[in-house]
Amino acid sequence: MPNFKNIAFALGLLSTGVWTLGTCSPGMAAEAGIKLSNQCPPYFSVDQDGLCRLRSLYDLYPSANAKWGGYRVALPARRDGFTPQQIDLGRYLFFDPVLSHDGALSCAHCHHPDYSMSDGRPRSMGRDGVGLGPSRHGGEELPRAAPTLWNLAFGESFFWDGRAGSLEEQIKVVITTQEEMATSPQEVVEKLNAIRLYRTLFHQAFATEVITFAQVQTALVAFETSLISLNSRYDNYIHGASEALNAQEINGLHVFRSFASRCSQCHTPPLFTSGQVATTGVSTPDDLVFDRGAETPTGEPTLRGAFKVPSLRNIAMAAPYMHAGQSPTLSEAIEFYNNTPGHAVSDRQDLRIHWHINDPNLSASEVQDLAAFLGALTDETALPQIPEYLPSGKTVPRTTRTVQPSGDSNAIK
């Protein structure tokens, strides 16, 4: 049996270069020869047109198998085909608070690499918050958690309630919502056009002289869809490296796919999400009113309390869990489905609990094995490099968190 460990890298299906992107030491002038990267990020290779295309071993499997489920199946349709320069420009915009009205809140404040592209909080902090991660304070706490951004390239709807049908729409909502960035497309482009370095970078990425909001959206989408996670120890195991998982993790995989737990029915491999909304009956935090979830944007009563099924990719690195951080640890999240399956909300809410939610009655050892398996889904190869400085001159959002090594199942506490 060949050794498939990290085989995607060995076959050259990922990046052909080091993902170092146009950064500059703090002591240098902001405009000292910065040039956007001409290399594709991890998991991507450049095509004959100079566009970055996603490459994965899953693309070698027949798509016909996907409708029957299983593990060696092709990936669904994805968004790619952006230039390296557009991806790199999106990275700068993602970290830059210049996109917000008061110049204090960036995308990275809620989706930071140190928290596996989330923020480590039960619920996100909106405008006027100070600091990063759990230490943020002073602003308005939002009613929902910040989801991680892994594998957005395969998404069809966005936000916890699925109300946005595209990443462009999702970006516009965040930028214009008063509780978040509280600005407008016009204000964003006026501020960016007033910054000479940004005009230079947008010219490199789009060959235009005037920055438009559509270009801002495209650059952010290019960056966000580059955040791919498909090379965990689990993936190596599926691709043929039998030694990639230990005995406990393999047993946890069996629990995950069992008829008793039915985890894989909603968290469907290889993305470990169905991309759909589901009502599980998670309890409402004491300081919040009941969240109607997908019922609000759809007007469909059967979707009352329904939320997007999150991907389990890098789940061990992204506590707390659920749409409002109701479960501080991964073990507690598992125990919710094991002990109170879908019924933590009072009957008066008249919820239609998803039919896959049942009473698995897992043993303590099975819960531990399942948690160990979920730790084997960790792959943060594509975590973006935090810029040394920003074209706007504003402060780069940073944390002091010490992140455990990628793939370490001991991250589960």
mmCIF file with all atom_site columns, C-alpha atoms in Angstrom, residues 204-347:
data_model
loop_
_atom_site.group_PDB
_atom_site.id
_atom_site.type_symbol
_atom_site.label_atom_id
_atom_site.label_alt_id
_atom_site.label_comp_id
_atom_site.label_asym_id
_atom_site.label_entity_id
_atom_site.label_seq_id
_atom_site.pdbx_PDB_ins_code
_atom_site.Cartn_x
_atom_site.Cartn_y
_atom_site.Cartn_z
_atom_site.occupancy
_atom_site.B_iso_or_equiv
_atom_site.pdbx_formal_charge
_atom_site.auth_seq_id
_atom_site.auth_comp_id
_atom_site.auth_asym_id
_atom_site.auth_atom_id
_atom_site.pdbx_PDB_model_num
ATOM 1   C CA . GLN A 1 204 ? -2.696  45.442 -10.520 1.00 0.00 ? 204 GLN A CA 1
ATOM 2   C CA . ALA A 1 205 ? -5.667  43.155 -9.830  1.00 0.00 ? 205 ALA A CA 1
ATOM 3   C CA . PHE A 1 206 ? -8.298  44.551 -12.218 1.00 0.00 ? 206 PHE A CA 1
ATOM 4   C CA . ALA A 1 207 ? -6.423  46.832 -14.675 1.00 0.00 ? 207 ALA A CA 1
ATOM 5   C CA . THR A 1 208 ? -8.778  49.726 -13.955 1.00 0.00 ? 208 THR A CA 1
ATOM 6   C CA . GLU A 1 209 ? -8.143  53.260 -12.750 1.00 0.00 ? 209 GLU A CA 1
ATOM 7   C CA . VAL A 1 210 ? -11.222 53.721 -10.564 1.00 0.00 ? 210 VAL A CA 1
ATOM 8   C CA . ILE A 1 211 ? -12.163 51.308 -7.767  1.00 0.00 ? 211 ILE A CA 1
ATOM 9   C CA . THR A 1 212 ? -15.742 50.011 -7.846  1.00 0.00 ? 212 THR A CA 1
ATOM 10  C CA . PHE A 1 213 ? -17.707 48.210 -5.151  1.00 0.00 ? 213 PHE A CA 1
ATOM 11  C CA . ALA A 1 214 ? -18.136 45.219 -7.465  1.00 0.00 ? 214 ALA A CA 1
ATOM 12  C CA . GLN A 1 215 ? -14.331 44.912 -7.539  1.00 0.00 ? 215 GLN A CA 1
ATOM 13  C CA . VAL A 1 216 ? -14.204 45.076 -3.745  1.00 0.00 ? 216 VAL A CA 1
ATOM 14  C CA . GLN A 1 217 ? -16.722 42.235 -3.603  1.00 0.00 ? 217 GLN A CA 1
ATOM 15  C CA . THR A 1 218 ? -14.827 40.199 -6.211  1.00 0.00 ? 218 THR A CA 1
ATOM 16  C CA . ALA A 1 219 ? -11.522 40.550 -4.364  1.00 0.00 ? 219 ALA A CA 1
ATOM 17  C CA . LEU A 1 220 ? -13.063 39.512 -1.050  1.00 0.00 ? 220 LEU A CA 1
ATOM 18  C CA . VAL A 1 221 ? -14.801 36.553 -2.693  1.00 0.00 ? 221 VAL A CA 1
ATOM 19  C CA . ALA A 1 222 ? -11.518 35.543 -4.351  1.00 0.00 ? 222 ALA A CA 1
ATOM 20  C CA . PHE A 1 223 ? -9.777  35.530 -0.982  1.00 0.00 ? 223 PHE A CA 1
ATOM 21  C CA . GLU A 1 224 ? -12.559 33.826 0.978   1.00 0.00 ? 224 GLU A CA 1
ATOM 22  C CA . THR A 1 225 ? -12.961 31.026 -1.567  1.00 0.00 ? 225 THR A CA 1
ATOM 23  C CA . SER A 1 226 ? -9.224  30.305 -1.292  1.00 0.00 ? 226 SER A CA 1
ATOM 24  C CA . LEU A 1 227 ? -9.708  29.098 2.304   1.00 0.00 ? 227 LEU A CA 1
ATOM 25  C CA . ILE A 1 228 ? -9.752  25.376 1.520   1.00 0.00 ? 228 ILE A CA 1
ATOM 26  C CA . SER A 1 229 ? -9.409  22.477 3.971   1.00 0.00 ? 229 SER A CA 1
ATOM 27  C CA . LEU A 1 230 ? -9.201  19.046 2.330   1.00 0.00 ? 230 LEU A CA 1
ATOM 28  C CA . ASN A 1 231 ? -5.901  17.518 3.469   1.00 0.00 ? 231 ASN A CA 1
ATOM 29  C CA . SER A 1 232 ? -6.522  16.371 7.044   1.00 0.00 ? 232 SER A CA 1
ATOM 30  C CA . ARG A 1 233 ? -5.435  13.017 8.419   1.00 0.00 ? 233 ARG A CA 1
ATOM 31  C CA . TYR A 1 234 ? -8.962  11.821 7.690   1.00 0.00 ? 234 TYR A CA 1
ATOM 32  C CA . ASP A 1 235 ? -8.488  12.716 4.005   1.00 0.00 ? 235 ASP A CA 1
ATOM 33  C CA . ASN A 1 236 ? -5.176  10.885 3.895   1.00 0.00 ? 236 ASN A CA 1
ATOM 34  C CA . TYR A 1 237 ? -6.927  7.837  5.362   1.00 0.00 ? 237 TYR A CA 1
ATOM 35  C CA . ILE A 1 238 ? -9.711  7.978  2.791   1.00 0.00 ? 238 ILE A CA 1
ATOM 36  C CA . HIS A 1 239 ? -7.186  8.321  -0.033  1.00 0.00 ? 239 HIS A CA 1
ATOM 37  C CA . GLY A 1 240 ? -5.453  5.116  1.045   1.00 0.00 ? 240 GLY A CA 1
ATOM 38  C CA . ALA A 1 241 ? -3.078  5.837  3.944   1.00 0.00 ? 241 ALA A CA 1
ATOM 39  C CA . SER A 1 242 ? -4.419  3.288  6.428   1.00 0.00 ? 242 SER A CA 1
ATOM 40  C CA . GLU A 1 243 ? -1.967  4.453  9.106   1.00 0.00 ? 243 GLU A CA 1
ATOM 41  C CA . ALA A 1 244 ? -3.228  8.049  9.044   1.00 0.00 ? 244 ALA A CA 1
ATOM 42  C CA . LEU A 1 245 ? -5.877  7.362  11.728  1.00 0.00 ? 245 LEU A CA 1
ATOM 43  C CA . ASN A 1 246 ? -5.361  5.473  14.956  1.00 0.00 ? 246 ASN A CA 1
ATOM 44  C CA . ALA A 1 247 ? -7.712  2.778  16.274  1.00 0.00 ? 247 ALA A CA 1
ATOM 45  C CA . GLN A 1 248 ? -9.768  5.196  18.392  1.00 0.00 ? 248 GLN A CA 1
ATOM 46  C CA . GLU A 1 249 ? -10.261 7.579  15.484  1.00 0.00 ? 249 GLU A CA 1
ATOM 47  C CA . ILE A 1 250 ? -11.266 4.758  13.138  1.00 0.00 ? 250 ILE A CA 1
ATOM 48  C CA . ASN A 1 251 ? -13.831 3.596  15.657  1.00 0.00 ? 251 ASN A CA 1
ATOM 49  C CA . GLY A 1 252 ? -15.012 7.189  15.927  1.00 0.00 ? 252 GLY A CA 1
ATOM 50  C CA . LEU A 1 253 ? -15.461 7.226  12.155  1.00 0.00 ? 253 LEU A CA 1
ATOM 51  C CA . HIS A 1 254 ? -17.641 4.127  12.447  1.00 0.00 ? 254 HIS A CA 1
ATOM 52  C CA . VAL A 1 255 ? -19.725 5.862  15.132  1.00 0.00 ? 255 VAL A CA 1
ATOM 53  C CA . PHE A 1 256 ? -19.969 8.961  12.938  1.00 0.00 ? 256 PHE A CA 1
ATOM 54  C CA . ARG A 1 257 ? -21.352 7.041  9.989   1.00 0.00 ? 257 ARG A CA 1
ATOM 55  C CA . SER A 1 258 ? -23.517 4.650  12.020  1.00 0.00 ? 258 SER A CA 1
ATOM 56  C CA . PHE A 1 259 ? -27.298 4.428  11.816  1.00 0.00 ? 259 PHE A CA 1
ATOM 57  C CA . ALA A 1 260 ? -27.446 5.122  15.551  1.00 0.00 ? 260 ALA A CA 1
ATOM 58  C CA . SER A 1 261 ? -25.739 8.530  15.450  1.00 0.00 ? 261 SER A CA 1
ATOM 59  C CA . ARG A 1 262 ? -26.578 9.514  11.853  1.00 0.00 ? 262 ARG A CA 1
ATOM 60  C CA . CYS A 1 263 ? -23.944 12.273 12.019  1.00 0.00 ? 263 CYS A CA 1
ATOM 61  C CA . SER A 1 264 ? -22.979 11.774 8.382   1.00 0.00 ? 264 SER A CA 1
ATOM 62  C CA . GLN A 1 265 ? -26.540 12.298 7.172   1.00 0.00 ? 265 GLN A CA 1
ATOM 63  C CA . CYS A 1 266 ? -26.284 16.047 7.804   1.00 0.00 ? 266 CYS A CA 1
ATOM 64  C CA . HIS A 1 267 ? -22.499 16.467 8.048   1.00 0.00 ? 267 HIS A CA 1
ATOM 65  C CA . THR A 1 268 ? -21.972 14.708 4.746   1.00 0.00 ? 268 THR A CA 1
ATOM 66  C CA . PRO A 1 269 ? -18.406 13.910 3.603   1.00 0.00 ? 269 PRO A CA 1
ATOM 67  C CA . PRO A 1 270 ? -16.234 15.059 2.012   1.00 0.00 ? 270 PRO A CA 1
ATOM 68  C CA . LEU A 1 271 ? -17.250 18.615 3.010   1.00 0.00 ? 271 LEU A CA 1
ATOM 69  C CA . PHE A 1 272 ? -18.905 17.406 6.234   1.00 0.00 ? 272 PHE A CA 1
ATOM 70  C CA . THR A 1 273 ? -21.987 19.522 5.659   1.00 0.00 ? 273 THR A CA 1
ATOM 71  C CA . SER A 1 274 ? -25.114 19.083 3.595   1.00 0.00 ? 274 SER A CA 1
ATOM 72  C CA . GLY A 1 275 ? -25.223 22.824 2.956   1.00 0.00 ? 275 GLY A CA 1
ATOM 73  C CA . GLN A 1 276 ? -28.860 22.805 4.053   1.00 0.00 ? 276 GLN A CA 1
ATOM 74  C CA . VAL A 1 277 ? -30.695 24.213 7.065   1.00 0.00 ? 277 VAL A CA 1
ATOM 75  C CA . ALA A 1 278 ? -31.991 21.948 9.818   1.00 0.00 ? 278 ALA A CA 1
ATOM 76  C CA . THR A 1 279 ? -33.896 22.389 13.078  1.00 0.00 ? 279 THR A CA 1
ATOM 77  C CA . THR A 1 280 ? -32.148 20.678 15.975  1.00 0.00 ? 280 THR A CA 1
ATOM 78  C CA . GLY A 1 281 ? -33.822 22.374 18.941  1.00 0.00 ? 281 GLY A CA 1
ATOM 79  C CA . VAL A 1 282 ? -30.769 23.945 20.549  1.00 0.00 ? 282 VAL A CA 1
ATOM 80  C CA . SER A 1 283 ? -31.621 25.955 23.653  1.00 0.00 ? 283 SER A CA 1
ATOM 81  C CA . THR A 1 284 ? -31.826 29.760 23.589  1.00 0.00 ? 284 THR A CA 1
ATOM 82  C CA . PRO A 1 285 ? -29.248 31.673 25.692  1.00 0.00 ? 285 PRO A CA 1
ATOM 83  C CA . ASP A 1 286 ? -30.874 33.289 28.728  1.00 0.00 ? 286 ASP A CA 1
ATOM 84  C CA . ASP A 1 287 ? -30.278 36.843 27.510  1.00 0.00 ? 287 ASP A CA 1
ATOM 85  C CA . LEU A 1 288 ? -31.792 36.285 24.063  1.00 0.00 ? 288 LEU A CA 1
ATOM 86  C CA . VAL A 1 289 ? -35.269 35.776 22.679  1.00 0.00 ? 289 VAL A CA 1
ATOM 87  C CA . PHE A 1 290 ? -35.936 32.662 20.621  1.00 0.00 ? 290 PHE A CA 1
ATOM 88  C CA . ASP A 1 291 ? -34.197 32.880 17.230  1.00 0.00 ? 291 ASP A CA 1
ATOM 89  C CA . ARG A 1 292 ? -36.553 31.883 14.414  1.00 0.00 ? 292 ARG A CA 1
ATOM 90  C CA . GLY A 1 293 ? -33.628 31.064 12.130  1.00 0.00 ? 293 GLY A CA 1
ATOM 91  C CA . ALA A 1 294 ? -34.479 30.287 8.509   1.00 0.00 ? 294 ALA A CA 1
ATOM 92  C CA . GLU A 1 295 ? -38.183 30.912 9.103   1.00 0.00 ? 295 GLU A CA 1
ATOM 93  C CA . THR A 1 296 ? -37.536 34.658 9.053   1.00 0.00 ? 296 THR A CA 1
ATOM 94  C CA . PRO A 1 297 ? -36.082 35.020 5.526   1.00 0.00 ? 297 PRO A CA 1
ATOM 95  C CA . THR A 1 298 ? -38.217 32.260 3.978   1.00 0.00 ? 298 THR A CA 1
ATOM 96  C CA . GLY A 1 299 ? -41.534 32.776 5.746   1.00 0.00 ? 299 GLY A CA 1
ATOM 97  C CA . GLU A 1 300 ? -41.749 28.975 6.004   1.00 0.00 ? 300 GLU A CA 1
ATOM 98  C CA . PRO A 1 301 ? -43.122 27.829 9.422   1.00 0.00 ? 301 PRO A CA 1
ATOM 99  C CA . THR A 1 302 ? -41.553 24.383 9.057   1.00 0.00 ? 302 THR A CA 1
ATOM 100 C CA . LEU A 1 303 ? -38.123 26.085 9.134   1.00 0.00 ? 303 LEU A CA 1
ATOM 101 C CA . ARG A 1 304 ? -38.754 27.715 12.500  1.00 0.00 ? 304 ARG A CA 1
ATOM 102 C CA . GLY A 1 305 ? -35.522 27.490 14.467  1.00 0.00 ? 305 GLY A CA 1
ATOM 103 C CA . ALA A 1 306 ? -33.615 26.020 11.503  1.00 0.00 ? 306 ALA A CA 1
ATOM 104 C CA . PHE A 1 307 ? -29.977 26.948 10.906  1.00 0.00 ? 307 PHE A CA 1
ATOM 105 C CA . LYS A 1 308 ? -27.299 26.046 8.384   1.00 0.00 ? 308 LYS A CA 1
ATOM 106 C CA . VAL A 1 309 ? -25.559 22.739 9.035   1.00 0.00 ? 309 VAL A CA 1
ATOM 107 C CA . PRO A 1 310 ? -21.980 23.872 9.742   1.00 0.00 ? 310 PRO A CA 1
ATOM 108 C CA . SER A 1 311 ? -19.021 22.064 8.274   1.00 0.00 ? 311 SER A CA 1
ATOM 109 C CA . LEU A 1 312 ? -17.049 19.952 10.723  1.00 0.00 ? 312 LEU A CA 1
ATOM 110 C CA . ARG A 1 313 ? -13.774 20.748 8.979   1.00 0.00 ? 313 ARG A CA 1
ATOM 111 C CA . ASN A 1 314 ? -11.353 22.157 11.613  1.00 0.00 ? 314 ASN A CA 1
ATOM 112 C CA . ILE A 1 315 ? -14.125 21.815 14.174  1.00 0.00 ? 315 ILE A CA 1
ATOM 113 C CA . ALA A 1 316 ? -11.651 21.003 16.964  1.00 0.00 ? 316 ALA A CA 1
ATOM 114 C CA . MET A 1 317 ? -10.051 24.429 16.498  1.00 0.00 ? 317 MET A CA 1
ATOM 115 C CA . ALA A 1 318 ? -13.199 26.535 16.519  1.00 0.00 ? 318 ALA A CA 1
ATOM 116 C CA . ALA A 1 319 ? -14.937 26.386 19.923  1.00 0.00 ? 319 ALA A CA 1
ATOM 117 C CA . PRO A 1 320 ? -17.503 27.351 21.127  1.00 0.00 ? 320 PRO A CA 1
ATOM 118 C CA . TYR A 1 321 ? -20.228 25.642 19.101  1.00 0.00 ? 321 TYR A CA 1
ATOM 119 C CA . MET A 1 322 ? -23.826 26.041 17.846  1.00 0.00 ? 322 MET A CA 1
ATOM 120 C CA . HIS A 1 323 ? -25.328 29.167 16.265  1.00 0.00 ? 323 HIS A CA 1
ATOM 121 C CA . ALA A 1 324 ? -25.082 31.163 19.503  1.00 0.00 ? 324 ALA A CA 1
ATOM 122 C CA . GLY A 1 325 ? -22.196 29.390 21.219  1.00 0.00 ? 325 GLY A CA 1
ATOM 123 C CA . GLN A 1 326 ? -24.445 27.264 23.412  1.00 0.00 ? 326 GLN A CA 1
ATOM 124 C CA . SER A 1 327 ? -21.822 24.480 23.720  1.00 0.00 ? 327 SER A CA 1
ATOM 125 C CA . PRO A 1 328 ? -18.439 25.642 25.083  1.00 0.00 ? 328 PRO A CA 1
ATOM 126 C CA . THR A 1 329 ? -16.640 22.412 24.144  1.00 0.00 ? 329 THR A CA 1
ATOM 127 C CA . LEU A 1 330 ? -16.850 19.835 21.403  1.00 0.00 ? 330 LEU A CA 1
ATOM 128 C CA . SER A 1 331 ? -17.688 17.089 23.901  1.00 0.00 ? 331 SER A CA 1
ATOM 129 C CA . GLU A 1 332 ? -20.640 19.133 25.160  1.00 0.00 ? 332 GLU A CA 1
ATOM 130 C CA . ALA A 1 333 ? -21.868 19.628 21.604  1.00 0.00 ? 333 ALA A CA 1
ATOM 131 C CA . ILE A 1 334 ? -21.755 15.862 21.064  1.00 0.00 ? 334 ILE A CA 1
ATOM 132 C CA . GLU A 1 335 ? -23.541 15.251 24.357  1.00 0.00 ? 335 GLU A CA 1
ATOM 133 C CA . PHE A 1 336 ? -26.355 17.597 23.270  1.00 0.00 ? 336 PHE A CA 1
ATOM 134 C CA . TYR A 1 337 ? -27.188 15.238 20.421  1.00 0.00 ? 337 TYR A CA 1
ATOM 135 C CA . ASN A 1 338 ? -26.626 12.194 22.606  1.00 0.00 ? 338 ASN A CA 1
ATOM 136 C CA . ASN A 1 339 ? -28.635 13.199 25.686  1.00 0.00 ? 339 ASN A CA 1
ATOM 137 C CA . THR A 1 340 ? -31.109 15.873 24.599  1.00 0.00 ? 340 THR A CA 1
ATOM 138 C CA . PRO A 1 341 ? -31.558 15.174 20.911  1.00 0.00 ? 341 PRO A CA 1
ATOM 139 C CA . GLY A 1 342 ? -33.264 18.189 19.422  1.00 0.00 ? 342 GLY A CA 1
ATOM 140 C CA . HIS A 1 343 ? -35.565 18.970 22.330  1.00 0.00 ? 343 HIS A CA 1
ATOM 141 C CA . ALA A 1 344 ? -33.902 21.673 24.417  1.00 0.00 ? 344 ALA A CA 1
ATOM 142 C CA . VAL A 1 345 ? -36.552 24.190 23.325  1.00 0.00 ? 345 VAL A CA 1
ATOM 143 C CA . SER A 1 346 ? -40.008 24.301 24.888  1.00 0.00 ? 346 SER A CA 1
ATOM 144 C CA . ASP A 1 347 ? -42.932 22.728 23.043  1.00 0.00 ? 347 ASP A CA 1
#
